[in-house]
Amino acid sequence: MSETKKVASRQKAVDDLYEESVHWHLNTGDETIHAKRVGGYWRNIKWLAASAWLIFFIGPYFQWDGRQAVLFDIPNRQFHIFGVTILPQDFWMLSLVLLFLALLLAVATALAGRVYCGFFCFQTIWTDVFTWLEDKLEGTPQKRRKLEKAPLSLTKIRVKTTKHLLWLVISVLTGISFVAWFYGATDIWRDFFTLQASPVAYGFIGLFTAGTYVLAGYMREQACFWLCPYARIQGVMIDQTTVVPTYDYHRGEPRGRIKKGEPEEERTTGDCVDCKQCIAVCPTGVDIRHGQQEGCIMCALCIDACDDVMEKVGRPTGLIRFESYESMEANRKPMPLYRRPRVWIYSVIMALALVGIAYGLTSLAPLELKVIHARQPLFVLQSDGTIQNKYTLKLLNKMGEDIKVTVSAVGPKGLILVDEEVETNARHGKVTPRTVFVKVPKPNLETETTPIVFTIQGEYNGKILKSDRQSVFIGPRI
Amino acid sequence: MAENNPFPGENNTGHIWDDNLRELSNPPPRWWMIAFWASVLWWVAYGVLYPMWPTLSGNTKGVMGWSQMQEYEKGVAEVESVRAQFETQIEGMSAAEVLANPGLSEYTVASAKVLFGDNCAACHGSGGQGNAGFPVLADDDWLYGGTIENIEQTISMGRKGIMTAHGKILSDGEIDTMSKAIEAGNPTSDPNFTQKGCIACHGMDGKGMAVLGSANLTDGIYRFMPAEGESLLDSIKYTIKYGVNDVTEPKSREAVMPAFGERLSKDDIKKLAVYVHKFGGGQ
């Protein structure tokens, strides 16, 4: 290659890079995105999905058996979920719940991309509500932009103050609702206004108020772009078979404005009329026509906007639609679900997690016993020729009231449980330790260690509760 | 430079090399700068509120007056206030009363672990399992009695039992016979047990006398366990031959429990007595 050619090719490579960078529209939040609000099918779905979050606000007020139906009582280390009370000992189930939710996110992303982001994420929904208020108070995006630049006037102050007040009300309500799940819904309202709530409660309400106000009021799509790790993780979970909002490049290009008087059958342009409505309605300000990109939260609002326009100009809808890369580019039918190993693997793991949770919930024992064998000394020779072992029994009572518990033991022949007749008061919601001594005549021990089973038994509401645990009885080397 | 910028309208700095390679100016986003300055403010506020800067004469104290020691002392005071309710009760009680009270004895077992570890565990083992030459506290064979009062007295006054060396009184053969009888758990089967005066200390039945601190020779529990590689019989023979704490015999076994009455407070001794009693051998 000659020297001039080399220089030319190098120059071209750099030029290509710059040309490519034109499309890297880096949204760093210098300009507020004022998205246009258009109704439509997906808009309705979006509100429906968002309404799931009403549970967050009204959930704490439901009662069950004389207490809050769902209460995460951290000071007392008890989680009440309807009829079930979960103590720290059962917390392994939480890891399964988290596993299930993580996989649910993964499987949803594998199937339909960032639908969680677009339809269920609190960041999206709170922002949506905040901008809906903005739209109602300040008007359309054009009016909002104008108001932003307008000099300070009484109207501007009035409108802006109302908006920020409403935002703050929602933020405080969010904070109180969050804390209500942990603090008790009626208590938090009373204590909040009588200034009796704990500093921790105020701290969390403050944190959530500030968080909601700043994130939904100011950060908005910036949180999705630059703060949220899930946004990036989900991006890499999408593959060619994932159904995502896609602009039909083949049908739309070359885009062009409608020429007045040009008959439809003679037009040389594609279906896209370049009205930029898809950009106008996008809450993150991306142009879906550039293809899949980091800013797209897959809320499908551009689909509504485009369909609206297509209907108006009399072209078929669906120029932007939920479609996989595979079926768009290869013109193949999307791969059926059962042929996709990822979906299978995710589903199997989810099923396993669910089975684990179901097992955990059904086998929650009201009384639990743990046995700790004393290590120093492992055994003691007593003057009557018996070998004595010392155990600490940990009696966990998960019920709401104290239970009188008796202890018994089955093990080597001639075993004597010292003070067997003594009852222990197993305190409710707590672990009560009891130290017991077990004696076995030395000749009865055939091996160095012999299994021994402790059983605790108590009565609660007329029901006999039992729990047992195996340990070892240790004697001298034989 | 700027007036003949070949790429007008672009946010480059005007530094251009090789015709088209240029430095762009992309400042960090505003929210990032806000967060940056907020963290600088945080740092300044921290420096004002908390100890931060070393100076030649110490360090800046911070307007909050916070110090690690204070924090520690506050924590200790919190623990002490929890303990206080138990401690005041224990103060006015005898060791037996503490032992009989389930709440207090539970508290004592939990809290006296430290006292035992500091003062007793070096010889008796952390769980009262004993050591070579030091008695087991977890069994029910007590030289000086196993009631709570006995134990309390042992801790506060100390103990030093004496057994004279019998090497001068008994022949090797006699010692051998006697040792075998003791090992079999039946010392009275040897006529020498009565004739040579063993009964004076160990009792007619060989079960020892708590007043003297003499050992029970019938129960298979030995004050001096054989050393490593030594047989039980040899260990018994040694004890008989050279005695215990016999000043006239240089090879005599040493067995001294120091008096803790002067080192520890009455309450601490009370608690230790309860703690030891609860090892499993208390009477």
Tab-separated table of N, CA and C in Angstrom, chain B residues 15-102:
chain	number	residue	atom	x	y	z
B	15	HIS	N	-7.764	22.304	19.929
B	15	HIS	CA	-6.507	21.540	19.818
B	15	HIS	C	-6.704	20.465	18.777
B	16	ILE	N	-6.056	20.662	17.646
B	16	ILE	CA	-6.270	19.733	16.526
B	16	ILE	C	-4.919	19.253	16.012
B	17	TRP	N	-4.804	17.939	15.832
B	17	TRP	CA	-3.580	17.378	15.296
B	17	TRP	C	-3.900	16.572	14.049
B	18	ASP	N	-2.932	16.418	13.215
B	18	ASP	CA	-3.069	15.572	12.018
B	18	ASP	C	-4.375	15.867	11.276
B	19	ASP	N	-4.670	17.101	11.102
B	19	ASP	CA	-5.849	17.532	10.336
B	19	ASP	C	-7.191	17.313	11.023
B	20	ASN	N	-7.438	16.081	11.559
B	20	ASN	CA	-8.795	15.866	12.062
B	20	ASN	C	-8.876	15.257	13.459
B	21	LEU	N	-7.730	15.006	14.083
B	21	LEU	CA	-7.749	14.436	15.428
B	21	LEU	C	-7.852	15.590	16.416
B	22	ARG	N	-8.952	15.650	17.192
B	22	ARG	CA	-9.136	16.843	18.008
B	22	ARG	C	-9.663	16.528	19.402
B	23	GLU	N	-9.396	17.447	20.285
B	23	GLU	CA	-9.801	17.279	21.678
B	23	GLU	C	-11.176	17.923	21.873
B	24	LEU	N	-12.122	17.127	22.329
B	24	LEU	CA	-13.468	17.650	22.575
B	24	LEU	C	-13.597	18.065	24.031
B	25	SER	N	-14.528	18.926	24.284
B	25	SER	CA	-14.765	19.352	25.656
B	25	SER	C	-16.151	18.887	26.081
B	26	ASN	N	-16.186	17.790	26.828
B	26	ASN	CA	-17.459	17.275	27.332
B	26	ASN	C	-17.445	17.320	28.849
B	27	PRO	N	-17.932	18.397	29.428
B	27	PRO	CA	-17.893	18.488	30.898
B	27	PRO	C	-18.809	17.451	31.519
B	28	PRO	N	-18.538	17.058	32.749
B	28	PRO	CA	-19.420	16.086	33.411
B	28	PRO	C	-20.825	16.668	33.528
B	29	PRO	N	-21.837	15.814	33.595
B	29	PRO	CA	-23.208	16.324	33.717
B	29	PRO	C	-23.399	17.162	34.976
B	30	ARG	N	-24.386	18.028	34.922
B	30	ARG	CA	-24.588	18.957	36.026
B	30	ARG	C	-24.850	18.223	37.338
B	31	TRP	N	-25.705	17.174	37.254
B	31	TRP	CA	-26.031	16.462	38.497
B	31	TRP	C	-24.781	15.845	39.110
B	32	TRP	N	-23.842	15.464	38.216
B	32	TRP	CA	-22.614	14.879	38.723
B	32	TRP	C	-21.807	15.938	39.478
B	33	MET	N	-21.763	17.155	38.887
B	33	MET	CA	-21.027	18.246	39.530
B	33	MET	C	-21.689	18.617	40.861
B	34	ILE	N	-23.030	18.588	40.877
B	34	ILE	CA	-23.743	18.889	42.124
B	34	ILE	C	-23.344	17.873	43.203
B	35	ALA	N	-23.344	16.608	42.797
B	35	ALA	CA	-22.980	15.563	43.756
B	35	ALA	C	-21.540	15.736	44.207
B	36	PHE	N	-20.673	16.138	43.276
B	36	PHE	CA	-19.262	16.338	43.610
B	36	PHE	C	-19.102	17.434	44.656
B	37	TRP	N	-19.748	18.586	44.400
B	37	TRP	CA	-19.611	19.691	45.353
B	37	TRP	C	-20.306	19.377	46.670
B	38	ALA	N	-21.393	18.601	46.599
B	38	ALA	CA	-22.066	18.194	47.837
B	38	ALA	C	-21.125	17.346	48.687
B	39	SER	N	-20.344	16.492	48.037
B	39	SER	CA	-19.440	15.645	48.817
B	39	SER	C	-18.284	16.467	49.373
B	40	VAL	N	-17.884	17.523	48.644
B	40	VAL	CA	-16.856	18.418	49.181
B	40	VAL	C	-17.394	19.123	50.423
B	41	LEU	N	-18.663	19.574	50.333
B	41	LEU	CA	-19.295	20.232	51.482
B	41	LEU	C	-19.352	19.280	52.676
B	42	TRP	N	-19.704	18.054	52.374
B	42	TRP	CA	-19.780	17.014	53.406
B	42	TRP	C	-18.441	16.889	54.126
B	43	TRP	N	-17.391	16.882	53.327
B	43	TRP	CA	-16.040	16.736	53.867
B	43	TRP	C	-15.696	17.913	54.772
B	44	VAL	N	-16.038	19.127	54.323
B	44	VAL	CA	-15.755	20.316	55.122
B	44	VAL	C	-16.553	20.253	56.431
B	45	ALA	N	-17.854	19.908	56.310
B	45	ALA	CA	-18.702	19.850	57.495
B	45	ALA	C	-18.180	18.800	58.466
B	46	TYR	N	-17.744	17.688	57.931
B	46	TYR	CA	-17.200	16.627	58.777
B	46	TYR	C	-15.988	17.144	59.546
B	47	GLY	N	-15.127	17.873	58.842
B	47	GLY	CA	-13.926	18.406	59.470
B	47	GLY	C	-14.239	19.395	60.576
B	48	VAL	N	-15.358	20.118	60.431
B	48	VAL	CA	-15.755	21.074	61.466
B	48	VAL	C	-16.357	20.330	62.661
B	49	LEU	N	-17.173	19.307	62.356
B	49	LEU	CA	-17.920	18.632	63.420
B	49	LEU	C	-17.094	17.593	64.173
B	50	TYR	N	-16.222	16.897	63.464
B	50	TYR	CA	-15.519	15.758	64.067
B	50	TYR	C	-14.012	15.985	64.095
B	51	PRO	N	-13.301	15.243	64.946
B	51	PRO	CA	-11.848	15.325	64.946
B	51	PRO	C	-11.318	14.927	63.567
B	52	MET	N	-10.396	15.732	63.022
B	52	MET	CA	-9.969	15.413	61.662
B	52	MET	C	-8.495	15.710	61.424
B	53	TRP	N	-8.047	16.920	61.843
B	53	TRP	CA	-6.707	17.343	61.427
B	53	TRP	C	-5.688	17.181	62.530
B	54	PRO	N	-4.561	16.549	62.227
B	54	PRO	CA	-3.470	16.528	63.214
B	54	PRO	C	-2.782	17.886	63.237
B	55	THR	N	-2.473	18.390	64.422
B	55	THR	CA	-1.668	19.613	64.507
B	55	THR	C	-0.448	19.300	65.348
B	56	LEU	N	0.438	20.304	65.519
B	56	LEU	CA	1.674	20.050	66.269
B	56	LEU	C	1.368	19.748	67.724
B	57	SER	N	0.230	20.240	68.238
B	57	SER	CA	-0.056	20.048	69.660
B	57	SER	C	-1.239	19.107	69.878
B	58	GLY	N	-1.480	18.226	68.957
B	58	GLY	CA	-2.607	17.304	69.135
B	58	GLY	C	-3.438	17.273	67.863
B	59	ASN	N	-4.737	17.317	68.010
B	59	ASN	CA	-5.563	17.320	66.810
B	59	ASN	C	-6.783	18.185	67.030
B	60	THR	N	-7.426	18.570	65.944
B	60	THR	CA	-8.652	19.357	66.071
B	60	THR	C	-9.716	18.476	66.697
B	61	LYS	N	-10.487	19.064	67.614
B	61	LYS	CA	-11.431	18.229	68.365
B	61	LYS	C	-12.809	18.143	67.711
B	62	GLY	N	-13.122	19.114	66.862
B	62	GLY	CA	-14.455	19.123	66.263
B	62	GLY	C	-15.463	19.728	67.208
B	63	VAL	N	-16.427	20.478	66.663
B	63	VAL	CA	-17.355	21.201	67.548
B	63	VAL	C	-18.335	20.264	68.249
B	64	MET	N	-18.488	19.038	67.760
B	64	MET	CA	-19.407	18.108	68.424
B	64	MET	C	-18.767	17.491	69.657
B	65	GLY	N	-17.447	17.627	69.766
B	65	GLY	CA	-16.761	17.068	70.920
B	65	GLY	C	-16.793	15.549	70.962
B	66	TRP	N	-16.944	14.932	69.797
B	66	TRP	CA	-17.046	13.472	69.752
B	66	TRP	C	-15.668	12.847	69.914
B	67	SER	N	-15.609	11.765	70.654
B	67	SER	CA	-14.361	10.991	70.673
B	67	SER	C	-14.694	9.517	70.803
B	68	GLN	N	-13.772	8.716	70.355
B	68	GLN	CA	-13.983	7.267	70.374
B	68	GLN	C	-14.122	6.759	71.807
B	69	MET	N	-13.301	7.348	72.710
B	69	MET	CA	-13.342	6.912	74.101
B	69	MET	C	-14.718	7.156	74.703
B	70	GLN	N	-15.260	8.355	74.408
B	70	GLN	CA	-16.589	8.686	74.925
B	70	GLN	C	-17.614	7.675	74.448
B	71	GLU	N	-17.528	7.365	73.172
B	71	GLU	CA	-18.454	6.419	72.568
B	71	GLU	C	-18.359	5.071	73.293
B	72	TYR	N	-17.108	4.683	73.563
B	72	TYR	CA	-16.868	3.421	74.255
B	72	TYR	C	-17.447	3.465	75.666
B	73	GLU	N	-17.155	4.568	76.360
B	73	GLU	CA	-17.640	4.676	77.733
B	73	GLU	C	-19.168	4.668	77.797
B	74	LYS	N	-19.770	5.309	76.794
B	74	LYS	CA	-21.227	5.318	76.731
B	74	LYS	C	-21.750	3.880	76.586
B	75	GLY	N	-21.076	3.136	75.728
B	75	GLY	CA	-21.469	1.743	75.513
B	75	GLY	C	-21.321	0.923	76.778
B	76	VAL	N	-20.198	1.125	77.464
B	76	VAL	CA	-19.963	0.384	78.704
B	76	VAL	C	-21.028	0.744	79.734
B	77	ALA	N	-21.326	2.066	79.840
B	77	ALA	CA	-22.325	2.516	80.812
B	77	ALA	C	-23.680	1.869	80.521
B	78	GLU	N	-23.977	1.709	79.239
B	78	GLU	CA	-25.239	1.081	78.859
B	78	GLU	C	-25.291	-0.366	79.368
B	79	VAL	N	-24.187	-1.077	79.144
B	79	VAL	CA	-24.121	-2.463	79.606
B	79	VAL	C	-24.227	-2.510	81.129
B	80	GLU	N	-23.493	-1.584	81.775
B	80	GLU	CA	-23.499	-1.561	83.248
B	80	GLU	C	-24.909	-1.331	83.783
B	81	SER	N	-25.670	-0.468	83.115
B	81	SER	CA	-27.013	-0.176	83.612
B	81	SER	C	-27.913	-1.403	83.502
B	82	VAL	N	-27.658	-2.236	82.489
B	82	VAL	CA	-28.415	-3.483	82.383
B	82	VAL	C	-28.009	-4.431	83.505
B	83	ARG	N	-26.697	-4.455	83.750
B	83	ARG	CA	-26.186	-5.364	84.786
B	83	ARG	C	-26.595	-4.926	86.186
B	84	ALA	N	-26.702	-3.604	86.350
B	84	ALA	CA	-26.881	-3.043	87.695
B	84	ALA	C	-28.028	-3.709	88.443
B	85	GLN	N	-29.149	-3.931	87.756
B	85	GLN	CA	-30.300	-4.500	88.457
B	85	GLN	C	-29.980	-5.881	89.023
B	86	PHE	N	-29.164	-6.640	88.326
B	86	PHE	CA	-28.779	-7.956	88.840
B	86	PHE	C	-27.746	-7.794	89.945
B	87	GLU	N	-26.768	-6.933	89.676
B	87	GLU	CA	-25.656	-6.777	90.611
B	87	GLU	C	-26.140	-6.308	91.985
B	88	THR	N	-27.083	-5.353	92.001
B	88	THR	CA	-27.557	-4.865	93.304
B	88	THR	C	-28.273	-5.978	94.063
B	89	GLN	N	-28.966	-6.835	93.329
B	89	GLN	CA	-29.639	-7.954	94.004
B	89	GLN	C	-28.631	-8.928	94.591
B	90	ILE	N	-27.606	-9.229	93.779
B	90	ILE	CA	-26.597	-10.198	94.217
B	90	ILE	C	-25.877	-9.684	95.464
B	91	GLU	N	-25.632	-8.375	95.530
B	91	GLU	CA	-24.927	-7.760	96.642
B	91	GLU	C	-25.524	-8.152	98.000
B	92	GLY	N	-26.851	-8.127	98.078
B	92	GLY	CA	-27.496	-8.391	99.364
B	92	GLY	C	-27.842	-9.850	99.590
B	93	MET	N	-27.337	-10.735	98.773
B	93	MET	CA	-27.727	-12.144	98.882
B	93	MET	C	-26.542	-13.019	99.209
B	94	SER	N	-26.823	-14.195	99.727
B	94	SER	CA	-25.763	-15.176	99.910
B	94	SER	C	-25.640	-15.966	98.611
B	95	ALA	N	-24.520	-16.658	98.481
B	95	ALA	CA	-24.296	-17.431	97.260
B	95	ALA	C	-25.408	-18.460	97.068
B	96	ALA	N	-25.867	-19.070	98.164
B	96	ALA	CA	-26.912	-20.090	98.070
B	96	ALA	C	-28.201	-19.481	97.535
B	97	GLU	N	-28.497	-18.237	97.974
B	97	GLU	CA	-29.715	-17.573	97.508
B	97	GLU	C	-29.620	-17.239	96.015
B	98	VAL	N	-28.432	-16.807	95.599
B	98	VAL	CA	-28.227	-16.513	94.167
B	98	VAL	C	-28.443	-17.776	93.351
B	99	LEU	N	-27.879	-18.875	93.872
B	99	LEU	CA	-27.996	-20.152	93.158
B	99	LEU	C	-29.449	-20.587	93.046
B	100	ALA	N	-30.229	-20.309	94.084
B	100	ALA	CA	-31.620	-20.767	94.097
B	100	ALA	C	-32.507	-19.906	93.205
B	101	ASN	N	-32.059	-18.706	92.886
B	101	ASN	CA	-32.852	-17.792	92.066
B	101	ASN	C	-32.530	-18.036	90.589
B	102	PRO	N	-33.508	-18.531	89.805
B	102	PRO	CA	-33.199	-18.919	88.422
B	102	PRO	C	-32.667	-17.756	87.577
